Amino acid sequence: MNKRVLVALGGNAILRHKERGTAEEQFENVRRTCKHLVRLIQDGYRLAITHGNGPQVGDILLKNERSMDALPSMPLDICVAQSQGMLGYMLQQSMQSEMKKAGINTPVVSLITQTIVDKNDIAFKNPSKPIGPFYSASEIGKLRKEVKWTIMEDSGRGFRRVVPSPKPKEVVERDAIKTLFESGVIVIAAGGGGVPVIIKDGGNLKGVVAVVDKDLGAQIFASIIEAQILLMLTDVSKVSLNYGEPNQVDLDVITITEARQYLQEGHFAPGSMGPKVEAAVKFLTSGGERVIITSLEMGRKALESKAGTTIMS
Ligand code: ADP
Ligand code: MG
């Protein structure tokens, strides 16, 4: 039977932090990504796709805030939905083109997805998820006087605005995703971790000011389609201990026990590598076989256990 792989694409892999984020740049990155994904389909894997949205949703929010005098500003949950539409569109169209070139006729669709979070999640009081552009130390000095953002250093790459990132509990569109996947469709869902919503007292859903980490959302998506492999494609080719320090050690294969231990020891930054390893542990404890964390370019080799970091139970 063909292995089911949930591919989680990093938002930073679609918009690299040195790029301005033009439509052309992002489309080009997405096309390159899809070429790699189609090779995986040709290798015999059954794919479902999710993607991050950190850079994009931050940009959308900033645009809204900057044009507040002229037009009503949209809240963050709507910005997340917009980013799902934008990135879903680019991925869907690029997958269709690349599959057509490869002579594959499988239908592909992206789904606006909502993710239920707990309204009392402590994350609402401790923003940790970096979004939007990177700023230098001097730019941040100026910005702090103009805006009320929480700002944090992001893994040695610069300073960024951070927003609350509550833990996803469930995906609202679970049944739709399952039905589509089981009928053979390549589903793109839970983009940006899903639009974060809470359940109100009467049972209705309401969007909240937050961005769910896409890797934690990916774990729920993976459980819906009963994936054997969770493939997280990001902008580093391996997970490291002592990341960015002179004594950095890159990891090849680790067990779930080691992953838990390194997490506890604080090797993986919250808001970036932390949630990936956390998602890996959850995936493996709920029936998943193998987690791979690597770069887009190394994805295929990593599936053959020749690159990247593999986490196994
Ligand atoms: P994505 O958009 O793919 O989710 P993130 O920025 O959230 O990307 O996570 C990947 C980043 O995590 C890397 O670019 C790196 O800067 C950072 N990082 C933090 N800790 C580690 C670590 N221990 N090993 C490797 N990368 C790490
Ligand atoms: Mg991330």
Coordinates of C-alpha atoms and ligand atoms in Angstrom, one line a residue:
M1 CA 0.0 0.0 0.0
N2 CA 1.2 3.5 -0.8
K3 CA 2.5 5.3 2.3
R4 CA 0.5 8.3 3.3
V5 CA 2.6 11.4 3.8
L6 CA 1.5 14.7 5.3
V7 CA 3.8 17.3 3.9
A8 CA 4.1 20.5 6.1
L9 CA 5.7 23.3 4.1
G10 CA 7.3 26.1 6.0
G11 CA 6.0 29.6 5.5
N12 CA 9.6 30.8 5.5
A13 CA 10.3 28.3 2.6
I14 CA 7.6 30.0 0.5
L15 CA 8.8 33.5 1.3
R16 CA 12.5 33.5 2.3
H17 CA 13.4 36.2 4.8
K18 CA 15.8 38.0 2.5
E19 CA 13.1 38.3 -0.2
R20 CA 10.6 41.2 -0.4
G21 CA 7.6 38.9 -0.9
T22 CA 6.5 39.9 -4.3
A23 CA 3.8 37.7 -5.9
E24 CA 6.4 36.6 -8.5
E25 CA 8.9 35.5 -5.8
Q26 CA 6.3 33.6 -3.8
F27 CA 4.8 31.9 -6.9
E28 CA 8.3 30.9 -8.0
N29 CA 9.1 29.4 -4.6
V30 CA 5.8 27.6 -4.6
R31 CA 6.4 26.2 -8.1
R32 CA 9.8 24.9 -7.1
T33 CA 8.2 23.3 -4.1
C34 CA 5.5 21.6 -6.2
K35 CA 8.1 20.2 -8.6
H36 CA 9.6 18.4 -5.6
L37 CA 6.2 17.3 -4.3
V38 CA 5.3 15.8 -7.7
R39 CA 8.5 13.7 -7.6
L40 CA 7.3 12.2 -4.3
I41 CA 3.9 11.3 -5.9
Q42 CA 5.9 9.7 -8.8
D43 CA 7.9 7.7 -6.1
G44 CA 4.5 6.3 -5.0
Y45 CA 3.7 8.3 -1.9
R46 CA 0.1 9.6 -1.3
L47 CA 0.3 13.2 -0.3
A48 CA -1.7 15.7 1.7
I49 CA -0.3 19.1 2.1
T50 CA -0.3 21.8 4.7
H51 CA 1.7 25.1 4.8
G52 CA 2.8 27.8 7.2
N53 CA 1.8 31.4 6.8
G54 CA 4.0 33.3 9.3
P55 CA 5.6 35.8 6.9
Q56 CA 2.4 36.1 4.8
V57 CA -0.2 36.6 7.6
G58 CA 2.1 39.2 9.3
D59 CA 2.3 41.1 6.0
I60 CA -1.5 41.0 5.5
L61 CA -2.1 42.2 9.0
L62 CA 0.5 45.0 8.6
K63 CA -1.2 46.1 5.4
N64 CA -4.5 46.3 7.2
E65 CA -3.1 48.3 10.0
R66 CA -1.3 50.7 7.7
S67 CA -4.4 51.5 5.7
M68 CA -6.7 51.8 8.7
D69 CA -7.5 55.5 7.9
A70 CA -8.8 54.6 4.4
L71 CA -10.4 51.2 4.9
P72 CA -11.7 49.1 7.8
S73 CA -8.9 46.9 9.3
M74 CA -9.5 43.2 9.3
P75 CA -8.8 41.2 12.5
L76 CA -6.1 38.5 12.6
D77 CA -8.4 35.5 12.2
I78 CA -9.6 37.0 8.9
C79 CA -6.0 37.7 7.9
V80 CA -5.3 34.0 8.5
A81 CA -8.2 33.0 6.3
Q82 CA -6.9 35.4 3.6
S83 CA -3.4 33.8 3.8
Q84 CA -5.0 30.3 3.4
G85 CA -6.8 31.6 0.3
M86 CA -3.6 33.1 -1.2
L87 CA -1.2 30.3 -0.4
G88 CA -3.8 27.6 -1.1
Y89 CA -4.4 29.2 -4.5
M90 CA -0.7 29.3 -5.4
L91 CA -0.1 25.7 -4.2
Q92 CA -3.2 24.4 -5.9
Q93 CA -2.5 26.0 -9.3
S94 CA 1.2 25.1 -9.1
M95 CA 0.4 21.4 -8.2
Q96 CA -2.0 21.3 -11.1
S97 CA 0.5 22.6 -13.5
E98 CA 3.4 20.3 -12.3
M99 CA 1.2 17.2 -12.2
K100 CA -0.1 17.9 -15.7
K101 CA 3.5 18.0 -16.9
A102 CA 4.1 14.7 -15.2
G103 CA 0.9 13.2 -16.7
I104 CA -0.8 12.8 -13.3
N105 CA -4.6 13.5 -13.2
T106 CA -5.3 13.4 -9.5
P107 CA -7.6 16.3 -8.4
V108 CA -6.2 18.8 -6.0
V109 CA -8.1 21.2 -3.8
S110 CA -7.3 23.6 -1.0
L111 CA -9.7 23.9 1.9
I112 CA -10.4 26.9 4.2
T113 CA -9.8 25.2 7.6
Q114 CA -10.7 26.3 11.1
T115 CA -8.9 25.0 14.2
I116 CA -10.5 24.9 17.6
V117 CA -8.4 26.4 20.4
D118 CA -9.1 26.8 24.2
K119 CA -10.1 30.3 25.1
N120 CA -8.2 29.9 28.3
D121 CA -5.0 28.8 26.7
I122 CA -2.1 30.5 28.5
A123 CA -0.6 31.4 25.1
F124 CA -3.0 34.3 24.9
K125 CA -1.0 35.9 27.7
N126 CA 2.4 34.9 26.3
P127 CA 2.7 35.7 22.6
S128 CA 5.4 33.5 21.0
K129 CA 4.6 33.1 17.3
P130 CA 6.7 35.3 15.0
I131 CA 4.9 36.8 12.0
G132 CA 5.6 39.2 9.2
P133 CA 8.8 40.9 8.3
F134 CA 12.2 40.6 10.1
Y135 CA 13.6 43.8 11.5
S136 CA 17.1 44.8 12.5
A137 CA 18.0 45.9 16.1
S138 CA 18.0 49.6 15.0
E139 CA 14.6 49.3 13.2
I140 CA 13.1 47.7 16.3
G141 CA 14.3 50.6 18.5
K142 CA 12.3 53.0 16.3
L143 CA 9.3 50.7 15.9
R144 CA 8.9 50.2 19.7
K145 CA 8.0 53.9 19.9
E146 CA 5.3 53.7 17.2
V147 CA 3.6 50.4 17.8
K148 CA 2.3 48.3 20.7
W149 CA 3.5 44.9 19.4
T150 CA 5.2 42.3 21.4
I151 CA 8.6 41.8 19.7
M152 CA 11.1 39.0 20.0
E153 CA 14.3 37.8 18.5
D154 CA 13.7 35.0 16.0
S155 CA 16.4 32.3 16.1
G156 CA 19.3 34.6 15.2
R157 CA 17.6 35.8 12.0
G158 CA 16.4 39.2 13.3
F159 CA 13.5 40.7 15.3
R160 CA 9.8 40.0 14.6
R161 CA 6.4 40.8 15.9
V162 CA 5.0 37.9 17.9
V163 CA 1.3 36.9 18.5
P164 CA -0.4 34.4 20.7
S165 CA -0.1 30.8 19.4
P166 CA -2.7 28.6 21.3
K167 CA -2.5 24.9 21.0
P168 CA -4.9 23.4 18.3
K169 CA -7.4 21.0 19.8
E170 CA -9.4 19.8 16.8
V171 CA -9.9 20.7 13.1
V172 CA -13.5 21.7 12.4
E173 CA -13.4 20.4 8.8
R174 CA -12.2 16.9 9.9
D175 CA -14.9 15.0 8.0
A176 CA -14.6 17.0 4.8
I177 CA -10.8 16.5 4.8
K178 CA -11.2 12.7 5.4
T179 CA -13.9 12.3 2.7
L180 CA -11.8 14.2 0.1
F181 CA -8.6 12.3 1.0
E182 CA -10.2 8.9 1.0
S183 CA -11.8 9.6 -2.4
G184 CA -8.3 10.2 -3.8
V185 CA -8.1 14.0 -3.8
I186 CA -4.8 15.7 -2.9
V187 CA -6.0 18.0 -0.1
I188 CA -4.3 21.2 0.9
A189 CA -5.7 22.1 4.4
A190 CA -5.0 23.5 7.8
G191 CA -2.9 26.3 6.2
G192 CA -1.2 28.4 8.8
G193 CA -2.3 25.9 11.4
G194 CA -6.0 26.7 10.6
V195 CA -8.0 29.8 11.4
P196 CA -8.0 29.8 15.2
V197 CA -11.6 29.7 16.6
I198 CA -13.1 29.2 20.0
I199 CA -16.4 27.5 20.8
K200 CA -18.8 30.1 22.4
D201 CA -21.2 29.1 25.2
G202 CA -24.1 28.6 22.7
G203 CA -21.8 26.4 20.6
N204 CA -21.1 28.8 17.8
L205 CA -17.5 29.3 16.6
K206 CA -15.7 32.7 16.9
G207 CA -12.3 33.6 15.4
V208 CA -9.6 34.8 17.9
V209 CA -6.5 37.0 17.6
A210 CA -3.9 34.3 17.3
V211 CA -1.9 32.2 14.8
V212 CA -1.7 28.5 15.4
D213 CA 1.6 26.9 14.7
K214 CA 1.3 25.0 11.4
D215 CA 3.3 22.0 12.6
L216 CA 0.9 21.4 15.5
G217 CA -2.0 21.8 13.1
A218 CA -0.2 19.4 10.8
Q219 CA -0.2 16.7 13.5
I220 CA -4.0 16.9 13.7
F221 CA -4.3 16.9 9.9
A222 CA -2.0 13.9 9.8
S223 CA -4.2 12.0 12.2
I224 CA -7.3 12.7 10.1
I225 CA -5.8 11.1 7.0
E226 CA -4.0 8.4 9.1
A227 CA -0.6 9.3 7.7
Q228 CA 2.3 7.0 8.3
I229 CA 4.9 9.8 7.6
L230 CA 4.9 13.4 8.7
L231 CA 7.4 15.3 6.5
M232 CA 8.2 18.8 7.7
L233 CA 10.0 20.8 5.0
T234 CA 11.7 24.0 6.4
D235 CA 14.7 26.1 5.8
V236 CA 17.3 24.0 7.7
S237 CA 18.3 20.5 6.4
K238 CA 18.7 19.1 9.9
V239 CA 17.5 19.6 13.5
S240 CA 20.4 20.5 15.8
L241 CA 21.4 20.5 19.4
N242 CA 23.0 23.8 20.6
Y243 CA 21.6 25.4 17.5
G244 CA 23.7 28.4 16.3
E245 CA 26.4 27.8 19.0
P246 CA 30.0 26.8 18.3
N247 CA 29.2 23.3 19.7
Q248 CA 26.2 22.7 17.4
V249 CA 25.5 19.1 16.7
D250 CA 23.3 18.1 13.8
L251 CA 20.9 15.2 14.4
D252 CA 20.5 12.2 11.9
V253 CA 18.1 9.8 13.6
I254 CA 16.7 10.2 17.1
T255 CA 14.1 8.3 19.1
I256 CA 11.0 9.8 20.6
T257 CA 12.5 9.5 24.0
E258 CA 15.5 11.5 22.9
A259 CA 13.3 14.1 21.2
R260 CA 11.4 14.5 24.5
Q261 CA 14.6 14.9 26.4
Y262 CA 16.1 17.5 24.1
L263 CA 12.8 19.4 24.1
Q264 CA 12.9 19.5 27.9
E265 CA 16.5 20.7 27.8
G266 CA 15.5 23.7 25.7
H267 CA 17.3 22.9 22.4
F268 CA 14.4 23.8 20.2
A269 CA 13.2 27.4 20.1
P270 CA 9.6 28.1 21.0
G271 CA 7.7 29.3 17.9
S272 CA 10.0 27.6 15.4
M273 CA 11.8 24.3 16.0
G274 CA 10.0 23.6 19.3
P275 CA 6.5 23.1 17.8
K276 CA 8.0 20.8 15.1
V277 CA 9.5 18.4 17.6
E278 CA 6.4 18.7 19.8
A279 CA 4.2 17.8 16.7
A280 CA 6.6 14.9 16.0
V281 CA 6.3 13.5 19.5
K282 CA 2.4 13.7 19.3
F283 CA 2.4 12.2 15.8
L284 CA 4.5 9.2 16.9
T285 CA 2.5 8.6 20.1
S286 CA -0.8 8.6 18.1
G287 CA 0.2 5.9 15.6
G288 CA 2.5 7.7 13.2
E289 CA 5.6 5.7 12.0
R290 CA 8.2 8.3 11.1
V291 CA 8.8 12.0 11.2
I292 CA 11.3 13.8 9.0
I293 CA 12.4 17.4 9.4
T294 CA 14.6 18.7 6.6
S295 CA 14.7 21.2 3.7
L296 CA 12.7 21.1 0.6
E297 CA 15.7 20.1 -1.5
M298 CA 16.5 17.2 0.9
G299 CA 13.0 15.9 1.3
R300 CA 13.2 13.0 -1.2
K301 CA 16.6 11.9 0.0
A302 CA 15.4 12.1 3.6
L303 CA 12.4 9.8 2.7
E304 CA 15.1 7.2 1.7
S305 CA 16.8 7.8 5.1
K306 CA 19.8 9.5 3.4
A307 CA 19.4 13.1 4.6
G308 CA 17.6 15.3 7.2
T309 CA 16.6 14.4 10.7
T310 CA 14.4 11.4 11.3
I311 CA 12.4 10.9 14.5
M312 CA 11.1 7.4 15.2
S313 CA 9.4 5.6 18.0
Ligands
ADP1 P1 8.9 27.0 9.2 O1 8.3 28.2 8.4 O2 9.4 26.0 8.3 O3 7.9 26.5 10.2 P2 10.4 28.1 11.4 O4 11.1 29.4 11.3 O5 9.2 28.0 12.2 O6 10.2 27.6 9.9 O7 11.4 26.9 12.0 C1 12.6 26.7 11.4 C2 13.7 27.5 12.1 O8 13.9 27.0 13.4 C3 15.1 27.4 11.5 O9 15.2 28.3 10.4 C4 16.0 27.8 12.6 O10 16.4 29.1 12.6 C5 15.1 27.6 13.9 N1 15.7 26.7 14.9 C6 15.5 26.9 16.2 N2 16.0 25.9 16.9 C7 16.6 25.1 16.0 C8 17.3 23.8 16.2 N3 17.6 23.3 17.4 N4 17.7 23.2 15.1 C9 17.5 23.7 13.9 N5 16.8 24.8 13.7 C10 16.4 25.5 14.7
MG2 MG 7.2 27.4 12.0

